[in-house]
Coordinates of C-alpha atoms in Angstrom, one line a residue:
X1 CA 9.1 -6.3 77.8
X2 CA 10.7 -7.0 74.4
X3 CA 13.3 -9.9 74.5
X4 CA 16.8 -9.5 72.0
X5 CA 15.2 -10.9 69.2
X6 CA 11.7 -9.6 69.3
X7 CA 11.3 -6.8 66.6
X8 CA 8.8 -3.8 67.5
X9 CA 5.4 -4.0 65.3
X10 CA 6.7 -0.7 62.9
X11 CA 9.7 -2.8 61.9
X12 CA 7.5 -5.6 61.1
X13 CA 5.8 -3.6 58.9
X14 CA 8.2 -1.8 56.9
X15 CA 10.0 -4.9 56.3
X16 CA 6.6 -6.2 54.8
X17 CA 6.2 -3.0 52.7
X18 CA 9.5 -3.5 51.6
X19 CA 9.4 -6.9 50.8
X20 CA 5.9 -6.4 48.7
X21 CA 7.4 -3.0 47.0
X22 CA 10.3 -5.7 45.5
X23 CA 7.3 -8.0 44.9
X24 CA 6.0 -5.4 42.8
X25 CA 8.9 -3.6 41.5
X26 CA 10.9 -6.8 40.2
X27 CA 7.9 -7.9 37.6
X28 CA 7.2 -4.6 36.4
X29 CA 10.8 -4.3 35.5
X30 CA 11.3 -7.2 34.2
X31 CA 8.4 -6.9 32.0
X32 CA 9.6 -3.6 30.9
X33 CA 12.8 -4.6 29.9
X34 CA 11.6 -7.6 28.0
X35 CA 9.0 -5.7 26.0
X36 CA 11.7 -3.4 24.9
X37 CA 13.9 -6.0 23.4
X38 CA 11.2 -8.1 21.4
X39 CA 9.2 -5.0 20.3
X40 CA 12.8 -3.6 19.3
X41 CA 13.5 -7.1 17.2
X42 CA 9.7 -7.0 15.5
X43 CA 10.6 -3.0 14.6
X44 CA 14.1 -4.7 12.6
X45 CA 11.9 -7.6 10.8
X46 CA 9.4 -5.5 9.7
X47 CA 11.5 -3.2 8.5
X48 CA 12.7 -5.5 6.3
X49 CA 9.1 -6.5 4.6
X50 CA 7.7 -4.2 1.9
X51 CA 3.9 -5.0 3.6
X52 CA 2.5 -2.1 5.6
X53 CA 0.6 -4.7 7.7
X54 CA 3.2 -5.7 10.0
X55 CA 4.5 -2.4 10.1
X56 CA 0.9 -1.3 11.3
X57 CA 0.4 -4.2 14.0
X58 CA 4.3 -3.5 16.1
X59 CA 3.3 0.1 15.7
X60 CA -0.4 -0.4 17.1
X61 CA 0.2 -3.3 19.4
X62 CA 3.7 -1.5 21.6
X63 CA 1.7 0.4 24.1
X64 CA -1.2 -2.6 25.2
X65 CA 1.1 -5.3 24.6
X66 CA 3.9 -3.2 27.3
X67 CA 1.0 -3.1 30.1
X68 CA -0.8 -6.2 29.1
X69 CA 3.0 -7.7 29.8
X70 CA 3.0 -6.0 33.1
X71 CA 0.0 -7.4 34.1
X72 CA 1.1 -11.0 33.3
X73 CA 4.2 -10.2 35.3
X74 CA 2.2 -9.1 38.3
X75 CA 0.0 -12.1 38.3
X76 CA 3.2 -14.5 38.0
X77 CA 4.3 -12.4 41.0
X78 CA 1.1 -12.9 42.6
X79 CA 1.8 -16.7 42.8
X80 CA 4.6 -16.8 44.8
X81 CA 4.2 -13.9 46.8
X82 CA 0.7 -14.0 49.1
X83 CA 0.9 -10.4 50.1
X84 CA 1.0 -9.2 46.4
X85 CA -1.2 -11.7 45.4
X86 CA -3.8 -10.8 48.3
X87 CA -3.9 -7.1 46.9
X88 CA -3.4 -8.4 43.0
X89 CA -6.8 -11.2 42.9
X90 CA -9.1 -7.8 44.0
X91 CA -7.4 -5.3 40.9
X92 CA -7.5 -8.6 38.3
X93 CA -11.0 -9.3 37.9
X94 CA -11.2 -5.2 36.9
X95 CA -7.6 -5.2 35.2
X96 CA -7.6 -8.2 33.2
X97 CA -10.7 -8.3 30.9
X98 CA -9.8 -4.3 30.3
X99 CA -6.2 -5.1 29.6
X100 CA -7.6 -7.7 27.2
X101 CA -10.1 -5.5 25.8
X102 CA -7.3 -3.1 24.9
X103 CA -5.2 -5.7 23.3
X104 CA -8.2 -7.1 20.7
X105 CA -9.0 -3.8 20.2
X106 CA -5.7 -2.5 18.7
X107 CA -4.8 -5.8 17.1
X108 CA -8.2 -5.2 15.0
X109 CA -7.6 -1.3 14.4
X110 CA -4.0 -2.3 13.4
X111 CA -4.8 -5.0 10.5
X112 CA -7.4 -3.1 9.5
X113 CA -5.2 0.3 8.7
X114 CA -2.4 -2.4 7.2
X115 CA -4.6 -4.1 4.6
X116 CA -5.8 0.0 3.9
X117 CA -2.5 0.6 3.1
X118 CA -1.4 -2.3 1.4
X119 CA -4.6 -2.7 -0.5
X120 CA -3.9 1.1 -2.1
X121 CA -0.2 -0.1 -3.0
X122 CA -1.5 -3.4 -4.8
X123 CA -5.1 -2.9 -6.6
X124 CA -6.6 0.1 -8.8
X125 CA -9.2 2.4 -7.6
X126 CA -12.0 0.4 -7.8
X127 CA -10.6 -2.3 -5.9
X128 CA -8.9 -0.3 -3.7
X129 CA -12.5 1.0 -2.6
X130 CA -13.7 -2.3 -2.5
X131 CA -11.3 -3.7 0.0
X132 CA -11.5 -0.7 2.5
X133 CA -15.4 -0.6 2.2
X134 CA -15.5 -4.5 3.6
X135 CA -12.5 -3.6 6.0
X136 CA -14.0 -0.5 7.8
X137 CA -17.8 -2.5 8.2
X138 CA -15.5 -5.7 9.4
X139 CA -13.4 -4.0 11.7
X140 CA -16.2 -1.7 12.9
X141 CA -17.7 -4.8 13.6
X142 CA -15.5 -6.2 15.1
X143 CA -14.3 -3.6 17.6
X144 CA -18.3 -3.4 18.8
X145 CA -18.0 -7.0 20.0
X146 CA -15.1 -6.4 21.8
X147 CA -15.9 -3.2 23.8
X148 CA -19.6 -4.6 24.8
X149 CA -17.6 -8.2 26.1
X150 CA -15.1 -6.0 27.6
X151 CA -18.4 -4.0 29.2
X152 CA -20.1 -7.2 30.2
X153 CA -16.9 -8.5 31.8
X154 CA -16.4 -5.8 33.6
X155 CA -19.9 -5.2 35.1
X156 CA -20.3 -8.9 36.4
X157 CA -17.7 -7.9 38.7
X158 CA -20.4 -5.7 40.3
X159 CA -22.5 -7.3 42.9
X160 CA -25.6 -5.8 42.3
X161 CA -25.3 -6.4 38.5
X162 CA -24.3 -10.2 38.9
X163 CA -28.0 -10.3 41.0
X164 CA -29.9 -8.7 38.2
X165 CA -28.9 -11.7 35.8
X166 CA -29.7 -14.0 38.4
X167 CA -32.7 -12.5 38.3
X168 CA -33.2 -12.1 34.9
X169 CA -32.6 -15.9 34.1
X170 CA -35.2 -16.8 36.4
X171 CA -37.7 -14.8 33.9
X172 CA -35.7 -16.3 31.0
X173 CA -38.6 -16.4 28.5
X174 CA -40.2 -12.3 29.3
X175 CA -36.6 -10.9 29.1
X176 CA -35.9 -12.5 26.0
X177 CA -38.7 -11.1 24.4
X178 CA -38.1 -7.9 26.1
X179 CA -34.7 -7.9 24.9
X180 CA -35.4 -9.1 21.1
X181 CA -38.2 -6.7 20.5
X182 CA -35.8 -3.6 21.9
X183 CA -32.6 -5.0 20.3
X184 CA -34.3 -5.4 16.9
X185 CA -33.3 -1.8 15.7
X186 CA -29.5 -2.1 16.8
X187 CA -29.3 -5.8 15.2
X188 CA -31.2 -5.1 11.7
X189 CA -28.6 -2.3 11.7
X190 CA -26.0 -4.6 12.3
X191 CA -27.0 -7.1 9.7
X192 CA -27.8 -4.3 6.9
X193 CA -24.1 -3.5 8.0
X194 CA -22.7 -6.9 7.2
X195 CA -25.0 -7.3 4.1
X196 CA -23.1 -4.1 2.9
X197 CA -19.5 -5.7 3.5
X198 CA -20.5 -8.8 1.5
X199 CA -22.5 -7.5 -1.3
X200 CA -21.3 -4.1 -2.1
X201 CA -23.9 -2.2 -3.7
X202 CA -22.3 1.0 -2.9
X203 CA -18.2 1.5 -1.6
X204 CA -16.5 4.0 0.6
X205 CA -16.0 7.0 -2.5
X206 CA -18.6 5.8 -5.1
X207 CA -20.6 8.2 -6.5
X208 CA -24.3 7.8 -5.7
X209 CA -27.6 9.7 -6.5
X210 CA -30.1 9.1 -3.9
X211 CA -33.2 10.9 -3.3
X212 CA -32.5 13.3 -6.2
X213 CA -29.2 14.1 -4.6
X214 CA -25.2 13.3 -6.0
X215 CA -22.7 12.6 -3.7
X216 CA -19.7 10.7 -3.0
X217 CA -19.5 8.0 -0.2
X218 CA -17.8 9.2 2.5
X219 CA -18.5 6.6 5.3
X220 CA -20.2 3.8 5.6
X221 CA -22.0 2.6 9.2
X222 CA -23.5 0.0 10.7
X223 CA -26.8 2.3 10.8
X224 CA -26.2 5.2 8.2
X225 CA -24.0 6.1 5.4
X226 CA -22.8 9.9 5.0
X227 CA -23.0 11.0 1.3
X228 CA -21.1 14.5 0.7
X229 CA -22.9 16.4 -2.3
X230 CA -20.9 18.9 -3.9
X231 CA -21.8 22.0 -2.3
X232 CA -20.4 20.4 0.5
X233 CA -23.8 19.4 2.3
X234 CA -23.5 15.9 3.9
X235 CA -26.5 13.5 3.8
X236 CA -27.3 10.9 6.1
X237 CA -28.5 7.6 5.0
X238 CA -30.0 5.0 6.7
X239 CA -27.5 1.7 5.8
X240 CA -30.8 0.0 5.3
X241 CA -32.3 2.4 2.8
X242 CA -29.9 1.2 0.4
X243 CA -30.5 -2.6 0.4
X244 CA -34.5 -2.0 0.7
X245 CA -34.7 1.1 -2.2
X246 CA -33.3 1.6 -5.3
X247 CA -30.4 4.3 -5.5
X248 CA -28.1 5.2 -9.2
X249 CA -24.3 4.0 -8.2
X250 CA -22.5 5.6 -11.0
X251 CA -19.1 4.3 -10.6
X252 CA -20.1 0.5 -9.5
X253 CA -17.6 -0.2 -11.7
X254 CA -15.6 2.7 -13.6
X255 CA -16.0 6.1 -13.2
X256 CA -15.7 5.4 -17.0
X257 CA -19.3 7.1 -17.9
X258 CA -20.6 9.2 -21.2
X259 CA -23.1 12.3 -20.6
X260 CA -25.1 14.4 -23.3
X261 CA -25.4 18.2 -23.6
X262 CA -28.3 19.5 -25.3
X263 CA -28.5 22.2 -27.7
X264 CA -32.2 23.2 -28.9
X265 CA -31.7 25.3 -31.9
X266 CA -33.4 26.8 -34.5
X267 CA -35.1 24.3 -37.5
X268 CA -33.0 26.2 -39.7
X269 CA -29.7 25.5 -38.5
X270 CA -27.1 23.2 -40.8
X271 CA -26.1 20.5 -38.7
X272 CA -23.1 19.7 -40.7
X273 CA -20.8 22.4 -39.6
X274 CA -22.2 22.0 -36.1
X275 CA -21.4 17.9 -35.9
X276 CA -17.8 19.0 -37.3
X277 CA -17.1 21.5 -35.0
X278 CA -18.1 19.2 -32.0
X279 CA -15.9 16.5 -33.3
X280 CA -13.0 18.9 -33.6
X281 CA -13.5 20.7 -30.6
X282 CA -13.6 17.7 -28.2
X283 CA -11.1 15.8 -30.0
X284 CA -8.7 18.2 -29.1
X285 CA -9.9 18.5 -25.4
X286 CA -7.7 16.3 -22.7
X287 CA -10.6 15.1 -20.6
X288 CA -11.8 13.3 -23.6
X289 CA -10.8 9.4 -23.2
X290 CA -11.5 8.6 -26.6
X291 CA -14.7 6.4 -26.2
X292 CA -17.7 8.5 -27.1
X293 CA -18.2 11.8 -29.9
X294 CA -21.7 12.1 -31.1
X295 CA -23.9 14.3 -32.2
X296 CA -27.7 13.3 -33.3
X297 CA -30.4 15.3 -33.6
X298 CA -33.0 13.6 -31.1
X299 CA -35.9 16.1 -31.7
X300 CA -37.7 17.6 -34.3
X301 CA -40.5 20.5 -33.4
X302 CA -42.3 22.9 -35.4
X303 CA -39.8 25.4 -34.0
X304 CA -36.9 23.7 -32.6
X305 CA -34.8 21.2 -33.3
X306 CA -33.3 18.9 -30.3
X307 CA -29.2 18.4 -30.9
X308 CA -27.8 15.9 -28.5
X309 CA -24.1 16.0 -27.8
X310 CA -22.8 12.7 -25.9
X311 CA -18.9 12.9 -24.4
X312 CA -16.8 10.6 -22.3
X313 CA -14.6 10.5 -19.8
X314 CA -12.0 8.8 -17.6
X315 CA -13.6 10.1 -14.5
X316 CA -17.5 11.7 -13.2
X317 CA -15.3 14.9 -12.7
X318 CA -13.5 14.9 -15.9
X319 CA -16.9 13.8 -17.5
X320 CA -18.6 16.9 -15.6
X321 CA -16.0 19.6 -17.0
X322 CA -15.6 18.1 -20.0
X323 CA -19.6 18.8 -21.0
X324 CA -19.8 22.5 -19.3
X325 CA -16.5 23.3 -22.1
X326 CA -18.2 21.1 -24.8
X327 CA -21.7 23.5 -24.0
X328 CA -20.0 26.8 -23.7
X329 CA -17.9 26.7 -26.3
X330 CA -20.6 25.6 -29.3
X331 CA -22.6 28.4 -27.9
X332 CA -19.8 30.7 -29.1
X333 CA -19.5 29.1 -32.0
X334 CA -22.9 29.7 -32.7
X335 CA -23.1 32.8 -32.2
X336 CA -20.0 33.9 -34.4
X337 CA -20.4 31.6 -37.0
X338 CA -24.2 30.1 -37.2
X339 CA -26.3 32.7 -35.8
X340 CA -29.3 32.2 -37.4
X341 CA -29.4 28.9 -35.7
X342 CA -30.3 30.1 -32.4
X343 CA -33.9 30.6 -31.0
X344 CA -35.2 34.1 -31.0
X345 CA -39.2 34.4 -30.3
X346 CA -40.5 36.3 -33.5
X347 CA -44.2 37.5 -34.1
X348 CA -44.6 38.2 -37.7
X349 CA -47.9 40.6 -38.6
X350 CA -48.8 40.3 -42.7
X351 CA -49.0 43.9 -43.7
X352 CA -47.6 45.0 -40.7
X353 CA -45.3 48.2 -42.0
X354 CA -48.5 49.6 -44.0
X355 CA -50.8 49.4 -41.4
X356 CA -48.0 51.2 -38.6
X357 CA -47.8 53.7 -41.4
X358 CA -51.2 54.7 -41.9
X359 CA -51.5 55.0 -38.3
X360 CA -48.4 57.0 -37.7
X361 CA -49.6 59.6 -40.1
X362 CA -51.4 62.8 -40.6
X363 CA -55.2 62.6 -39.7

């Protein structure tokens, strides 16, 4: 029999899922709300800055930072309330490390795509490829560490896993060499990665030639780098081919380069009207940068001659176009106003015409 101020068991618990609903609701709320006023204060400062970085890290940062918030709120409610923090402790140890994980990860993506930005506003080409080759490897880097801690964290919340590292400790010295001789792959990788951030032989958009191929950089990993050949193929590297084995970089530096075209003519060809020509014709052409017009005769054969014509340019592709106009075009000149100078094959028979007239006539 119930007395006046006994309350049946169904009241009791709504009241308790009530109670923990506010538990719950209030922080969430709360951490809402707050997340929208300083995110909405970071958005006006930043404004202000002409940096892309900042700009890059409120934009990156909103979404992790909101729920990351949430879950501090939750674990502040946890404290004071036991039923929510009864229910909380359980989700935590899976929650926490992953809301953490989330956090590094797109504080790392974030300053890596602000220095991107602001290195292309503040350095020339070169540099500019410089900087976002040792960004990408860094933050690539980077971002690897974090997901496999996140990973780790997460799984020595399993039972079963936590037991295998006890295990594993207890046979400390087999699974270490166990370990090192099947990690040795992944970390050479990783060190040929980081040797490529610091030493730069070759950048994000140089132009290499590697085995017998020409290509621009297009990526650069931790265990290959793409090259993209002009034909559109894509070849893939290993990162550590490149520190073991030579390879041609040809815009370490510049793309400032000089490049010959050949002209094997005839030995009786005047090379003074040729050299002039060349002179005038590239003088006049705007992909030449003004370094490089010359033309020596490098060969001398019984029936050629070897003309080399050496060009520069500003750029590889300006370089490129510059000697397929520089080739076609003395061609035509050749052929309308030094003819003679080409090659033709000739087979010259003393006598010849007598002898093919006796032969052609009356027996």
């Amino acid at each position: 029999m119930l007395t006046g101020f006994e309350q049946p068991q169904w009241a009791v618990d709504t009241e308790l899922a009530i109670a923990t609903a506010i538990g719950l609701a209030v922080p969430v709320v709360a951490a809402f709300i707050l997340h929208w006023i300083i995110f909405g204060i970071l958005r006006k400062i930043t404004a202000r800055t002409p940096y892309h970085l900042d700009d890059s890290i409120v934009q990156s940062m909103r979404n992790p930072v909101r729920w990351a918030m949430v879950g501090f709120g939750l674990s502040i409610s946890a404290h004071v309330d036991t039923l929510v923090g009864q229910e909380w402790d359980i989700a935590a140890r899976w929650f926490t490390p992953v809301l953490l994980g989330w956090v590094a990860y797109s504080f790392v993506g974030a300053v890596a795509k602000g220095l991107r930005e602001d290195a292309e506003q503040r350095y020339d080409a070169v540099s500019v490829r410089s900087h976002t080759t040792r960004i990408s490897i860094f933050s690539r880097t980077a971002k690897l560490t974090i997901i496999i801690i996140v990973i780790a964290l997460v799984m020595l919340n399993i039972p079963g896993v936590r037991d295998v590292g006890v295990t594993l400790m207890a046979s400390a010295g087999l699974a270490a060499l166990a370990v090192g001789a099947a990690a040795q792959p992944a970390l050479k990788s990783l060190i040929a990665g980081l040797q490529m951030a610091l030493t730069q032989p070759l950048r994000l958009g140089d132009l290499v030639k590697v085995d017998g191929e020409a290509g621009r950089v297009e990526e650069i990993r931790m265990s290959f780098v793409t090259v993209r050949t002009w034909d559109e193929r894509v070849l893939v590297v290993p990162t550590s081919r490149f520190l073991d084995d030579s390879f041609e970089n040809w815009s370490r530096v510049n793309e400032q380069l000089s490049g010959p075209v050949y002209l094997h003519l005839d030995p009786i060809a005047d090379v003074g009207p040729i050299r002039t020509e060349f002179e005038r014709f590239v003088g006049a052409h705007e992909m030449w940068d003004g370094r490089m017009c010359q033309l020596l005769m490098t060969e001398a054969y019984p029936e050629s001659v070897e003309l080399r014509l050496a060009v520069s340019a500003e750029t590889i592709a300006n370089l490129w176009v510059l000697r397929c106009a520089v080739r076609e075009h003395m061609l035509e000149w050749l052929r309308e106003n030094q003819e003679v100078a080409l090659i033709r094959h000739r087979l010259e028979v003393p006598g010849g015409h007598a002898k093919a007239g006796e032969a052609g006539g009356p027996n």
